[in-house]
MMTF fields as JSON, N, C-alpha, C and O atoms, coordinates in Angstrom:
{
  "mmtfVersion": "1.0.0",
  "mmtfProducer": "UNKNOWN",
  "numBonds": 607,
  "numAtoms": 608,
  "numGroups": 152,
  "numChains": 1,
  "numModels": 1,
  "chainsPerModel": [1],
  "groupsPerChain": [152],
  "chainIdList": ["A"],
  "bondAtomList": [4, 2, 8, 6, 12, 10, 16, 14, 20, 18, 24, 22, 28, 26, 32, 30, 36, 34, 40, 38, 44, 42, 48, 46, 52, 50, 56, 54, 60, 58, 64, 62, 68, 66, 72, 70, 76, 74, 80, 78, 84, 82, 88, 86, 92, 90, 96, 94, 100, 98, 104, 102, 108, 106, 112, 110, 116, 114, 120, 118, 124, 122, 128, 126, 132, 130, 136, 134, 140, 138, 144, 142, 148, 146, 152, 150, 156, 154, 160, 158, 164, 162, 168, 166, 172, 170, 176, 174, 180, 178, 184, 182, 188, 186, 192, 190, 196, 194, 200, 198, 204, 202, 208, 206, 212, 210, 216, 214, 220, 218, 224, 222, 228, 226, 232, 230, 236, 234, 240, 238, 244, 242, 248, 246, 252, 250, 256, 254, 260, 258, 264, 262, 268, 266, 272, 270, 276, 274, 280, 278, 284, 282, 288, 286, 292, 290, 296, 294, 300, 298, 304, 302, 308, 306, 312, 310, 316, 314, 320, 318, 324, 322, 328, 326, 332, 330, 336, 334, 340, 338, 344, 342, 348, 346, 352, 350, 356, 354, 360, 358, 364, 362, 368, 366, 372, 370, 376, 374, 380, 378, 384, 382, 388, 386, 392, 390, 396, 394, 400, 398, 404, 402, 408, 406, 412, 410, 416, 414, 420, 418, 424, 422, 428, 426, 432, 430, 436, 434, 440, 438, 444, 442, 448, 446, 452, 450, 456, 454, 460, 458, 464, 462, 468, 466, 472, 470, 476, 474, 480, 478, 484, 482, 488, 486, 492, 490, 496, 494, 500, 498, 504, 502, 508, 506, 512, 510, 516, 514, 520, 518, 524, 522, 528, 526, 532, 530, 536, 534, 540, 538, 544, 542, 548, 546, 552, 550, 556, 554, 560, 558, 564, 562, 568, 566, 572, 570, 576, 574, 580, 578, 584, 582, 588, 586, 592, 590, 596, 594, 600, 598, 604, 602],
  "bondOrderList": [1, 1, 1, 1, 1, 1, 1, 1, 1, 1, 1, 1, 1, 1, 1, 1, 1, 1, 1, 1, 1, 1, 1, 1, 1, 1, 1, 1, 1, 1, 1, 1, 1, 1, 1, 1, 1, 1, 1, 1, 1, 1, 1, 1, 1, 1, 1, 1, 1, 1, 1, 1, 1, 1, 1, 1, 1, 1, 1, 1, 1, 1, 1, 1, 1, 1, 1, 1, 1, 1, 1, 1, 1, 1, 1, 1, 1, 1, 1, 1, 1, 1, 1, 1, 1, 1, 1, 1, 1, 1, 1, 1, 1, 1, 1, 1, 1, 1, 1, 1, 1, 1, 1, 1, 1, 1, 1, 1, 1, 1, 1, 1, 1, 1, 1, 1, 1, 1, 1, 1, 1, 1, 1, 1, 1, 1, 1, 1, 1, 1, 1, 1, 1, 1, 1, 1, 1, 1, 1, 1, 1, 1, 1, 1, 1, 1, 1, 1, 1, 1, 1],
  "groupList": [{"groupName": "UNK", "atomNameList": ["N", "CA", "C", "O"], "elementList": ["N", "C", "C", "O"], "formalChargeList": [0, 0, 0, 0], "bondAtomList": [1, 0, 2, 1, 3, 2], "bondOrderList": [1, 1, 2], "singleLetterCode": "X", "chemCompType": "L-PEPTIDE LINKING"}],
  "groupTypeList": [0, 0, 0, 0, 0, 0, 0, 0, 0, 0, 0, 0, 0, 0, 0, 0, 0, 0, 0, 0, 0, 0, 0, 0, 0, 0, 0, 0, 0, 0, 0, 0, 0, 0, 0, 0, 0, 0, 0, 0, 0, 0, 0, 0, 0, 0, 0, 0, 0, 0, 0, 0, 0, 0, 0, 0, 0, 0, 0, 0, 0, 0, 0, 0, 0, 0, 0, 0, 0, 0, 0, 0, 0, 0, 0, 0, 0, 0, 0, 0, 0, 0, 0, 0, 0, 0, 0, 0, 0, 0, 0, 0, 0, 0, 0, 0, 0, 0, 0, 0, 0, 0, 0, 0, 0, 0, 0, 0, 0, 0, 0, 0, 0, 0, 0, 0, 0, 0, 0, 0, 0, 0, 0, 0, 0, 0, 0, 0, 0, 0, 0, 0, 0, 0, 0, 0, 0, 0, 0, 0, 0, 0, 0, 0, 0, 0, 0, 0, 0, 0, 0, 0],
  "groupIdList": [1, 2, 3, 4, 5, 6, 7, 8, 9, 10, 11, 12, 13, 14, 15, 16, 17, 18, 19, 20, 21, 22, 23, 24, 25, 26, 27, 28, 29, 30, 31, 32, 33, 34, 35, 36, 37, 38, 39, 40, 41, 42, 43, 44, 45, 46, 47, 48, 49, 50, 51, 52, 53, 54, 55, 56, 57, 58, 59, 60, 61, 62, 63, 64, 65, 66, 67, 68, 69, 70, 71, 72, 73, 74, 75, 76, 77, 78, 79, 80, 81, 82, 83, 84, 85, 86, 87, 88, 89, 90, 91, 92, 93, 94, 95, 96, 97, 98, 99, 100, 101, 102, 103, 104, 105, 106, 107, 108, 109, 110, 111, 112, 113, 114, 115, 116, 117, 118, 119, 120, 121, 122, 123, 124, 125, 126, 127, 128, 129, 130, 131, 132, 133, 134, 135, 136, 137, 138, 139, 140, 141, 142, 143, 144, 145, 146, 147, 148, 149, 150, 151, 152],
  "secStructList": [7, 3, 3, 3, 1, 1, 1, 6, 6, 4, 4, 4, 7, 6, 6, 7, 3, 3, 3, 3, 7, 7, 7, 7, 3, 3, 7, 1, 2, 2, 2, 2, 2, 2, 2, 2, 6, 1, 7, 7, 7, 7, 2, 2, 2, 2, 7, 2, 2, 2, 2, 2, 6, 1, 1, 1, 1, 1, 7, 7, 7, 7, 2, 2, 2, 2, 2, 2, 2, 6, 2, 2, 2, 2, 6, 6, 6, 3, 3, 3, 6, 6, 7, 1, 3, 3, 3, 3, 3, 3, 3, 1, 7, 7, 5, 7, 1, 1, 7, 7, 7, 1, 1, 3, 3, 3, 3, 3, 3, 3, 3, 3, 3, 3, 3, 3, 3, 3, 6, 6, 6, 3, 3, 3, 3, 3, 3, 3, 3, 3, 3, 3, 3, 6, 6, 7, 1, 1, 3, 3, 3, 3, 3, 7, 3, 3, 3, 3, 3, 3, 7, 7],
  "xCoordList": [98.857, 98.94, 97.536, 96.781, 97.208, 96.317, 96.0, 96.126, 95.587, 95.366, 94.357, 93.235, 94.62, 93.365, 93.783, 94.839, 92.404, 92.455, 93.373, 94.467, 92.376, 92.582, 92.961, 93.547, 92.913, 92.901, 91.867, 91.615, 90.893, 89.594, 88.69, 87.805, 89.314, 88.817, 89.315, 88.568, 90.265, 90.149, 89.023, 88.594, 88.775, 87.038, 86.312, 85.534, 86.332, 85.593, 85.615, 84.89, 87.237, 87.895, 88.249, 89.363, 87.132, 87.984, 87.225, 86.104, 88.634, 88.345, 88.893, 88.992, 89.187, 89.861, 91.187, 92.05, 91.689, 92.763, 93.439, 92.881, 94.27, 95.1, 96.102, 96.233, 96.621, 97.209, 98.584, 98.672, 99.984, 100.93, 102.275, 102.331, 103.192, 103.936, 104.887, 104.675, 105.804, 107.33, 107.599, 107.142, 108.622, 109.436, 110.558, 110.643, 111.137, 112.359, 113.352, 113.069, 114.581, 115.678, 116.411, 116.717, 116.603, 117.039, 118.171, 118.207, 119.47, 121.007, 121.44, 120.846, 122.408, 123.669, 124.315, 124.37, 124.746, 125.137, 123.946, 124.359, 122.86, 122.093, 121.881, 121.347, 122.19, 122.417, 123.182, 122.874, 124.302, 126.209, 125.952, 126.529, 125.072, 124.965, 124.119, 124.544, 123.159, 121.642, 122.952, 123.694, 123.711, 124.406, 125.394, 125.244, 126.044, 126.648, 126.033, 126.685, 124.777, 124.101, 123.795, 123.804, 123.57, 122.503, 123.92, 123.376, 124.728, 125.76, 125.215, 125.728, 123.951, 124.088, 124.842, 124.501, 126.388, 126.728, 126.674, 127.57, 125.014, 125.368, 125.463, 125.034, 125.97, 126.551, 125.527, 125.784, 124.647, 123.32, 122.883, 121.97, 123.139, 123.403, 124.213, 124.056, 125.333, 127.101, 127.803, 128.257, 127.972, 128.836, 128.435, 127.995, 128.487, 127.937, 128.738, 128.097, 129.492, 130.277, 129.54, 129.08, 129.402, 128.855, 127.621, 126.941, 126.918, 125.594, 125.336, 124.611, 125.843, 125.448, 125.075, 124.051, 126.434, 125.939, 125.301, 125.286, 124.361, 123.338, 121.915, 121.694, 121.302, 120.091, 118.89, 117.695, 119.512, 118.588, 119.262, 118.643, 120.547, 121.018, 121.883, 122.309, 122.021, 122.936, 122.153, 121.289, 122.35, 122.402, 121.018, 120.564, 120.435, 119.343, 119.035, 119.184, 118.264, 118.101, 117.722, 117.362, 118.08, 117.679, 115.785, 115.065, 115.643, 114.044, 113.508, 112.76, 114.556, 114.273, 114.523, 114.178, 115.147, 115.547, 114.103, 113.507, 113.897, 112.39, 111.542, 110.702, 111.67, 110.669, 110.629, 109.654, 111.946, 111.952, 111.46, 110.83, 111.665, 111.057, 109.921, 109.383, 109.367, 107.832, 107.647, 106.635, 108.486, 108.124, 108.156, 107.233, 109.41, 109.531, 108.823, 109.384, 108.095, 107.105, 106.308, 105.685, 105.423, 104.571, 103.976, 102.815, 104.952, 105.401, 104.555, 104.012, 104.95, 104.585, 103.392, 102.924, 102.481, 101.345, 100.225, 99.848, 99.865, 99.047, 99.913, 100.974, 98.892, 99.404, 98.229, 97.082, 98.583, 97.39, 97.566, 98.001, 97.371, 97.543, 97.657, 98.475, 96.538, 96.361, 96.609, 95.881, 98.251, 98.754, 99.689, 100.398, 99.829, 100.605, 101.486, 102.543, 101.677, 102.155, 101.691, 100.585, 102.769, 102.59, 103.318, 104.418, 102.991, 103.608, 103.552, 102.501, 104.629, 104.429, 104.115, 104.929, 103.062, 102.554, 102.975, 102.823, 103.554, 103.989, 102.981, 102.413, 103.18, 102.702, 102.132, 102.528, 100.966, 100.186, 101.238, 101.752, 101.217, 101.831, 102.777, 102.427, 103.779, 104.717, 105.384, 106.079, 105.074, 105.896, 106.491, 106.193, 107.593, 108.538, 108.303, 109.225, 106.82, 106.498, 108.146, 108.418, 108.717, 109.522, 110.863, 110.761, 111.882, 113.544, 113.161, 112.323, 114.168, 114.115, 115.592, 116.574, 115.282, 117.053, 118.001, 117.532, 118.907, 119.795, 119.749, 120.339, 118.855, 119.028, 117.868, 117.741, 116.68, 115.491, 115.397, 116.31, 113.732, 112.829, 111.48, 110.876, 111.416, 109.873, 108.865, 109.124, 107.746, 106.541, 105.814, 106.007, 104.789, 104.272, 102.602, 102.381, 101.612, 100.342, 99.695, 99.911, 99.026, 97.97, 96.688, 96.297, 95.994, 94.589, 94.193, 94.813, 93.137, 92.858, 92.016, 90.853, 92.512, 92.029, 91.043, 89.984, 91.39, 90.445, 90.832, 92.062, 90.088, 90.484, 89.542, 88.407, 89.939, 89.465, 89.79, 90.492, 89.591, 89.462, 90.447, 90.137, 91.639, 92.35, 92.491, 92.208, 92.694, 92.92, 93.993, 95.017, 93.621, 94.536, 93.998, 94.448, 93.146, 92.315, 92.833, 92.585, 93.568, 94.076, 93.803, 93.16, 94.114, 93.199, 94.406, 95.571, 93.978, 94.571, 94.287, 93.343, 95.429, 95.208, 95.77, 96.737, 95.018, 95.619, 95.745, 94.755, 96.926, 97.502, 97.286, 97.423, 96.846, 97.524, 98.338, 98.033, 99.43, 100.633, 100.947, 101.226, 100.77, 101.699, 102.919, 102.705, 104.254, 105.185, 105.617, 105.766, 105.751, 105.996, 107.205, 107.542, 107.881, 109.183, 109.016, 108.225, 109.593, 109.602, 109.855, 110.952, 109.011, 109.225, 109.07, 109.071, 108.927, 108.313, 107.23, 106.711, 106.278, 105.325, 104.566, 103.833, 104.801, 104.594, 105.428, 106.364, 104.318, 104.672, 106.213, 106.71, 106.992, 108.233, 108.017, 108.982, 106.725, 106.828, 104.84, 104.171, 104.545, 103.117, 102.869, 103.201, 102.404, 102.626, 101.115, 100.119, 100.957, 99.632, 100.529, 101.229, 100.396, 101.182, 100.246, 99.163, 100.532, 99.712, 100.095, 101.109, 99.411, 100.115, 99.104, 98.041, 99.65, 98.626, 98.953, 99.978, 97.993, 97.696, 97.426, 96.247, 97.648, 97.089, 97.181, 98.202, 96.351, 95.974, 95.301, 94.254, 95.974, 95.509, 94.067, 93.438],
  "yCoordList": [104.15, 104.015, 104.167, 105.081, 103.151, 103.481, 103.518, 102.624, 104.89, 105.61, 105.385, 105.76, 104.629, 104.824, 105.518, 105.933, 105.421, 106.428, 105.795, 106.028, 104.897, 103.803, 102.127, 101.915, 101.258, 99.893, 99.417, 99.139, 99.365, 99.247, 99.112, 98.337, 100.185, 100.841, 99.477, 99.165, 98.69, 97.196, 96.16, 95.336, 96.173, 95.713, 95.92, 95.012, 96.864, 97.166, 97.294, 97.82, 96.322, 96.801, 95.047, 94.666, 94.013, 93.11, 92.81, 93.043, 92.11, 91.795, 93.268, 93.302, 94.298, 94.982, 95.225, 94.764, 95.973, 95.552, 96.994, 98.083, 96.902, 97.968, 98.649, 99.869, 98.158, 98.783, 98.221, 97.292, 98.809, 98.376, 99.276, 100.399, 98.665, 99.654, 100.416, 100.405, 100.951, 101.22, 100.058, 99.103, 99.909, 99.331, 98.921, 99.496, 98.152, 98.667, 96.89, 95.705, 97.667, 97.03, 95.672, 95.847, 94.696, 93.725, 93.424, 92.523, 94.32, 94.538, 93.226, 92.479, 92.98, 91.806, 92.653, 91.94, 93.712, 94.137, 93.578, 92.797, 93.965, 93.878, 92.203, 91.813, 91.141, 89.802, 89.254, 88.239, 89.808, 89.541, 89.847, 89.131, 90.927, 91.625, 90.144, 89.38, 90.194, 89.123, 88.064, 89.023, 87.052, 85.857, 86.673, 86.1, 87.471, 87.579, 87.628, 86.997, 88.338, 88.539, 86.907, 86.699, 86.1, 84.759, 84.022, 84.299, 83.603, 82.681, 81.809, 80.699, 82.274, 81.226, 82.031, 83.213, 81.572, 81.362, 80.827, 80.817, 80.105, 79.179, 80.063, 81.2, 79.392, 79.66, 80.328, 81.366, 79.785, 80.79, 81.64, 82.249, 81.909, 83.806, 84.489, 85.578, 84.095, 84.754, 84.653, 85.703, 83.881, 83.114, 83.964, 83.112, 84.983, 85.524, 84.878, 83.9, 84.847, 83.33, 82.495, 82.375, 81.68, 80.305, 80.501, 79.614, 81.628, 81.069, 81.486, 80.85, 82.215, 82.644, 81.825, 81.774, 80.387, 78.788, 78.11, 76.947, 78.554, 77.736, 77.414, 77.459, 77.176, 77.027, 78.115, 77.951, 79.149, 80.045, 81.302, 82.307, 80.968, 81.776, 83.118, 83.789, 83.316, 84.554, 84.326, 83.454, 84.759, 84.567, 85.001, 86.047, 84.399, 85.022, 84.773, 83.652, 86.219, 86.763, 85.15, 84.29, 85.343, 83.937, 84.306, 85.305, 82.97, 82.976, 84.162, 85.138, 83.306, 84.461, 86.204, 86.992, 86.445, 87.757, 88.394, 89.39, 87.597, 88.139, 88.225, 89.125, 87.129, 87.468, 88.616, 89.346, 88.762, 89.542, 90.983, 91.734, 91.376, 92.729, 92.999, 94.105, 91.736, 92.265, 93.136, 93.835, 93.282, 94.478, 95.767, 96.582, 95.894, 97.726, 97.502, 97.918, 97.12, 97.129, 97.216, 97.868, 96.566, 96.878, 98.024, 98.359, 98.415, 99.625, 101.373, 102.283, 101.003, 101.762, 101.673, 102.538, 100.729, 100.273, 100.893, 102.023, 100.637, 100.899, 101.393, 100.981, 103.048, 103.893, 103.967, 104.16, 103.789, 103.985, 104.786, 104.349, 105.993, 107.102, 107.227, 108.032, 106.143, 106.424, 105.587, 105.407, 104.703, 103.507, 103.52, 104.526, 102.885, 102.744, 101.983, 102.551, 100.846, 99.69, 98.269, 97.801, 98.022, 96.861, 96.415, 96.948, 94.571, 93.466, 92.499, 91.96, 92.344, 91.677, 89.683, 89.088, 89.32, 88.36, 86.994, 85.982, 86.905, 85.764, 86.08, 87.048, 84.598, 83.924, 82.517, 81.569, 82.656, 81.86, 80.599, 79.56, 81.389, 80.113, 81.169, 82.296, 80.597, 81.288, 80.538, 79.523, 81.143, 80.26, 81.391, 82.583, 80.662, 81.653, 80.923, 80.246, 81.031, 80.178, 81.129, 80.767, 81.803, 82.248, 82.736, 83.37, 82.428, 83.459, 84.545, 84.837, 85.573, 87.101, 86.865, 86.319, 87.545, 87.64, 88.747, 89.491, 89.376, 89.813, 91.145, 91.173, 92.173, 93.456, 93.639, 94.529, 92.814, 92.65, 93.728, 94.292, 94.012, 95.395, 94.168, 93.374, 94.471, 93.76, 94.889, 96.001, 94.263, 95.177, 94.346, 93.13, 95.018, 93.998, 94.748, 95.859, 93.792, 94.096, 93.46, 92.292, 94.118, 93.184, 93.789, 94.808, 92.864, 92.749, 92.355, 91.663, 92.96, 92.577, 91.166, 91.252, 90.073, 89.116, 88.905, 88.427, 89.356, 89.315, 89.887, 89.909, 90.68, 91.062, 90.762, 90.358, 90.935, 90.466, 91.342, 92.277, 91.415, 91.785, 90.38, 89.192, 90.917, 90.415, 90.269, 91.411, 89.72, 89.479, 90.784, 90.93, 91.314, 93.105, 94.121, 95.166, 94.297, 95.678, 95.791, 96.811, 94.562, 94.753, 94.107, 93.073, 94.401, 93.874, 92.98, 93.339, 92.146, 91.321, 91.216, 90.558, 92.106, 91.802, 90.29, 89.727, 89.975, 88.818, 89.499, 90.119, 89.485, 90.151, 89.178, 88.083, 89.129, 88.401, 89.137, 90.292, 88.637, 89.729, 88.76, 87.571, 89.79, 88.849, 89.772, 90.93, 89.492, 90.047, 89.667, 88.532, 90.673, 90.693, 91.436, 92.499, 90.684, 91.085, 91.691, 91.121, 92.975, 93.618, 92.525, 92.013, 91.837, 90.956, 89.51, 88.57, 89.624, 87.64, 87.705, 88.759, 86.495, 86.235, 85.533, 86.244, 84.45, 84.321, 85.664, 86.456, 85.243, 85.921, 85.633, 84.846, 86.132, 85.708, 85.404, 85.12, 85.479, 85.334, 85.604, 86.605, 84.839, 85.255, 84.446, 83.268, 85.048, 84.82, 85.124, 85.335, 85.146, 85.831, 86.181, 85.4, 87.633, 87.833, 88.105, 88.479, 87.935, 88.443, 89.361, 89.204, 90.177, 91.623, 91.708, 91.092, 92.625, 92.647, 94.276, 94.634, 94.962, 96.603, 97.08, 96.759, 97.613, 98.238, 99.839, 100.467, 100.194, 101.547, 101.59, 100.982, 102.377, 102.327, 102.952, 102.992],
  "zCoordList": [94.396, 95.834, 96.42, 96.088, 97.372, 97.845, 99.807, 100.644, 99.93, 100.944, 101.682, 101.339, 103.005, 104.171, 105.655, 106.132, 106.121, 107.162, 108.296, 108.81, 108.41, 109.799, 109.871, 108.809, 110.396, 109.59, 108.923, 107.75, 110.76, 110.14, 108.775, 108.413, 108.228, 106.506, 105.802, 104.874, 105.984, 105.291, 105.801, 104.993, 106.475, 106.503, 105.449, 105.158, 104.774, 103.854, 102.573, 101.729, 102.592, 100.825, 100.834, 100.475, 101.301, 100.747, 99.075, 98.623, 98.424, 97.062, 96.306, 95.08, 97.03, 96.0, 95.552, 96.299, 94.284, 93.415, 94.509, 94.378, 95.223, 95.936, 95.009, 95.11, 94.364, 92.688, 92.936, 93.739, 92.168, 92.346, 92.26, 91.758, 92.762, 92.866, 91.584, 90.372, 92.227, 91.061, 90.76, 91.389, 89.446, 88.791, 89.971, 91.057, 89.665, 90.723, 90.367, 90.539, 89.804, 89.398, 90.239, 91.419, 89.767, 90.194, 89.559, 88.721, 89.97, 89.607, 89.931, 90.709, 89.365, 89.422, 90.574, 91.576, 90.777, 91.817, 93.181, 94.038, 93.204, 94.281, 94.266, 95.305, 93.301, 93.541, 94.274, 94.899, 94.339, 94.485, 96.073, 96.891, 96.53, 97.647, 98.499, 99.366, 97.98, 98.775, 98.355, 98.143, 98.106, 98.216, 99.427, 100.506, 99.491, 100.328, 101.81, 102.642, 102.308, 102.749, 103.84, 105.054, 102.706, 103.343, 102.557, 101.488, 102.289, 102.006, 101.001, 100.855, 100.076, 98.49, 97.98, 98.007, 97.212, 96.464, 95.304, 94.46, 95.195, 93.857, 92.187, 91.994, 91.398, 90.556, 89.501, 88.892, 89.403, 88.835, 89.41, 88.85, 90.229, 90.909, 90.799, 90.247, 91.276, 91.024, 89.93, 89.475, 89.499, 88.614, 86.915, 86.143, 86.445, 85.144, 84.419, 84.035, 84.109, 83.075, 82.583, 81.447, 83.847, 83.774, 83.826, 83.309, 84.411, 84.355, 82.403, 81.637, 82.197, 80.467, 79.938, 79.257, 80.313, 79.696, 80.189, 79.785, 81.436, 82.24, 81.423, 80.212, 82.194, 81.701, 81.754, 81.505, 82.115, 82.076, 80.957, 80.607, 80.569, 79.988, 80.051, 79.111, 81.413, 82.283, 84.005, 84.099, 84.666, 86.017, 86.454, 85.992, 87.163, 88.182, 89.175, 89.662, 90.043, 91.714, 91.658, 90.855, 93.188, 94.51, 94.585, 94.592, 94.623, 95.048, 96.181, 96.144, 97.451, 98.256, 98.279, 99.158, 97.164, 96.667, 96.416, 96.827, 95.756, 95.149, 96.074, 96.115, 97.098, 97.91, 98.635, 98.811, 99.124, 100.08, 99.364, 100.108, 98.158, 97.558, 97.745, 97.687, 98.045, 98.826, 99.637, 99.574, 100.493, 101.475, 100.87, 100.842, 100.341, 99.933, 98.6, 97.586, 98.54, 97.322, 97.469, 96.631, 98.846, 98.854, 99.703, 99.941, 100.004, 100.916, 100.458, 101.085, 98.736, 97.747, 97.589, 96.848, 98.129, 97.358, 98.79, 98.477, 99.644, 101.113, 101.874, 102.345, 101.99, 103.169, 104.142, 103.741, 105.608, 106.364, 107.176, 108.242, 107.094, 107.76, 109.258, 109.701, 110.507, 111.346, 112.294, 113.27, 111.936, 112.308, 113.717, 113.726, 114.607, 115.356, 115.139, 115.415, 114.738, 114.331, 112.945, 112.675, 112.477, 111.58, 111.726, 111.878, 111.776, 111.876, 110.594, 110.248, 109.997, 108.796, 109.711, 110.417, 109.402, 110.267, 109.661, 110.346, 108.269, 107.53, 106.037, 105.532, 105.728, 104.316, 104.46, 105.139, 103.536, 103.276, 102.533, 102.947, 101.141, 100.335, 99.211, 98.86, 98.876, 98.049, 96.44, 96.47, 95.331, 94.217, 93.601, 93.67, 92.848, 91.822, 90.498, 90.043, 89.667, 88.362, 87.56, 86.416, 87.951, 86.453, 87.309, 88.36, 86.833, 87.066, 86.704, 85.851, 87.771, 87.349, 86.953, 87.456, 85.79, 85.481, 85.71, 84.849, 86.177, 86.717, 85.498, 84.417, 86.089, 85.496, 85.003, 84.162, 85.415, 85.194, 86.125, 86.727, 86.173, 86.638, 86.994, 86.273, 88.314, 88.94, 89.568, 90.028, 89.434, 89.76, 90.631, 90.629, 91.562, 92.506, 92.708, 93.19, 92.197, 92.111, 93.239, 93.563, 93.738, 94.944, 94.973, 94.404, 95.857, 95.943, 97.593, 98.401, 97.698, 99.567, 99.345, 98.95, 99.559, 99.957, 100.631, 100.224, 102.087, 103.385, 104.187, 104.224, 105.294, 106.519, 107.658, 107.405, 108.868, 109.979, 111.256, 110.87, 112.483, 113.374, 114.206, 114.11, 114.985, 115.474, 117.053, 117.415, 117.921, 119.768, 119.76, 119.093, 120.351, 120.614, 120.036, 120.505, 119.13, 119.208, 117.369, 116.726, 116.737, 115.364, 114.238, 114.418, 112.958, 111.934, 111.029, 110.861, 110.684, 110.301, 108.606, 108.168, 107.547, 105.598, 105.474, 105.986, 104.808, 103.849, 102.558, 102.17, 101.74, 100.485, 99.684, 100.231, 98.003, 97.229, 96.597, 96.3, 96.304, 95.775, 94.302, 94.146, 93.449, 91.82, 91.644, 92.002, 91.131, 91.126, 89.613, 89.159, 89.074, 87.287, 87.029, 87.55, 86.074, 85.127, 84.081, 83.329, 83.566, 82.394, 81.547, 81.774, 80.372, 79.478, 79.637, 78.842, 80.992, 81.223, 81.141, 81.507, 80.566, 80.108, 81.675, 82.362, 81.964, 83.93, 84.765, 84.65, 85.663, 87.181, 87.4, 86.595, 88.322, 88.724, 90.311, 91.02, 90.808, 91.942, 92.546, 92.288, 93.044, 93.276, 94.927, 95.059, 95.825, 97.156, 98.097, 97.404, 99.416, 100.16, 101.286, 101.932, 101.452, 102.591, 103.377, 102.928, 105.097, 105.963, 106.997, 107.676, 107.103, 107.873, 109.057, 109.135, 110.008, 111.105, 111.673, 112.254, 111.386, 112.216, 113.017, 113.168, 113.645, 115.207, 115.112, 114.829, 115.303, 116.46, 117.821, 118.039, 118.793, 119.928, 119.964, 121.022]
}
């Protein structure tokens, strides 16, 4: 985990490796949940039967499943002690080179891209985020998120 004071203090950390978080489980239960959630149903998510005989071999999380673990992941990763507010501001660009498969464990490594000075008194990270599976050889997910900080 890594600890700053203020935002500011990312001014001064671009290009570095911010570290990464916990492990953190990607249940067939917590699949069944995210399809219910957003209404995919498709069958290589739900379906453990059929997906066994799919092409991936048993069922796996929705793209956007994965994505969305970005947040409480990276949650784990930058604390800024002297914050008023954060706005998760979007994404650059997003791929899933690999399936997470359903009972898989993902990890999420980042790095400060860039930061900047924003219109309102706030600083603006660009993240690169890689997101790794216990035992996949690719990423399952590698993205640039952009966040935006303020203190009064």
């Amino acid at each position: 985990m890594t600890t700053i004071a203020h935002p500011k203090d990312l001014l001064t950390m671009i290009g570095e490796d911010l570290g990464s978080s916990a492990w953190c489980e990607v249940s067939q239960e917590r699949i069944d949940l995210f399809a219910d959630a957003t209404d995919d149903h498709q069958w290589i998510h739900v379906d453990v039967e059929r997906a066994t005989h799919g092409p991936f071999g048993g069922p796996i999380a929705h793209g956007y499943l994965t994505l969305s673990l970005l947040i409480p992941l990276w949650t784990e990763i930058l604390v800024i002690e002297e914050i008023d507010m954060a706005v998760n501001y979007g994404l650059n660009k997003v791929r899933f080179p690999a399936p997470v498969p359903a009972g898989s464990r993902v990890q999420l490594s980042t790095t400060l891209a860039d930061a900047e000075e924003v219109t309102g008194g706030g600083i603006q990270a660009t993240i690169d985020a890689v997101m790794r599976a216990e035992g996949i050889d690719k990423p399952v997910c590698i993205a640039q998120m952009v966040h935006r900080y303020y203190k009064a």
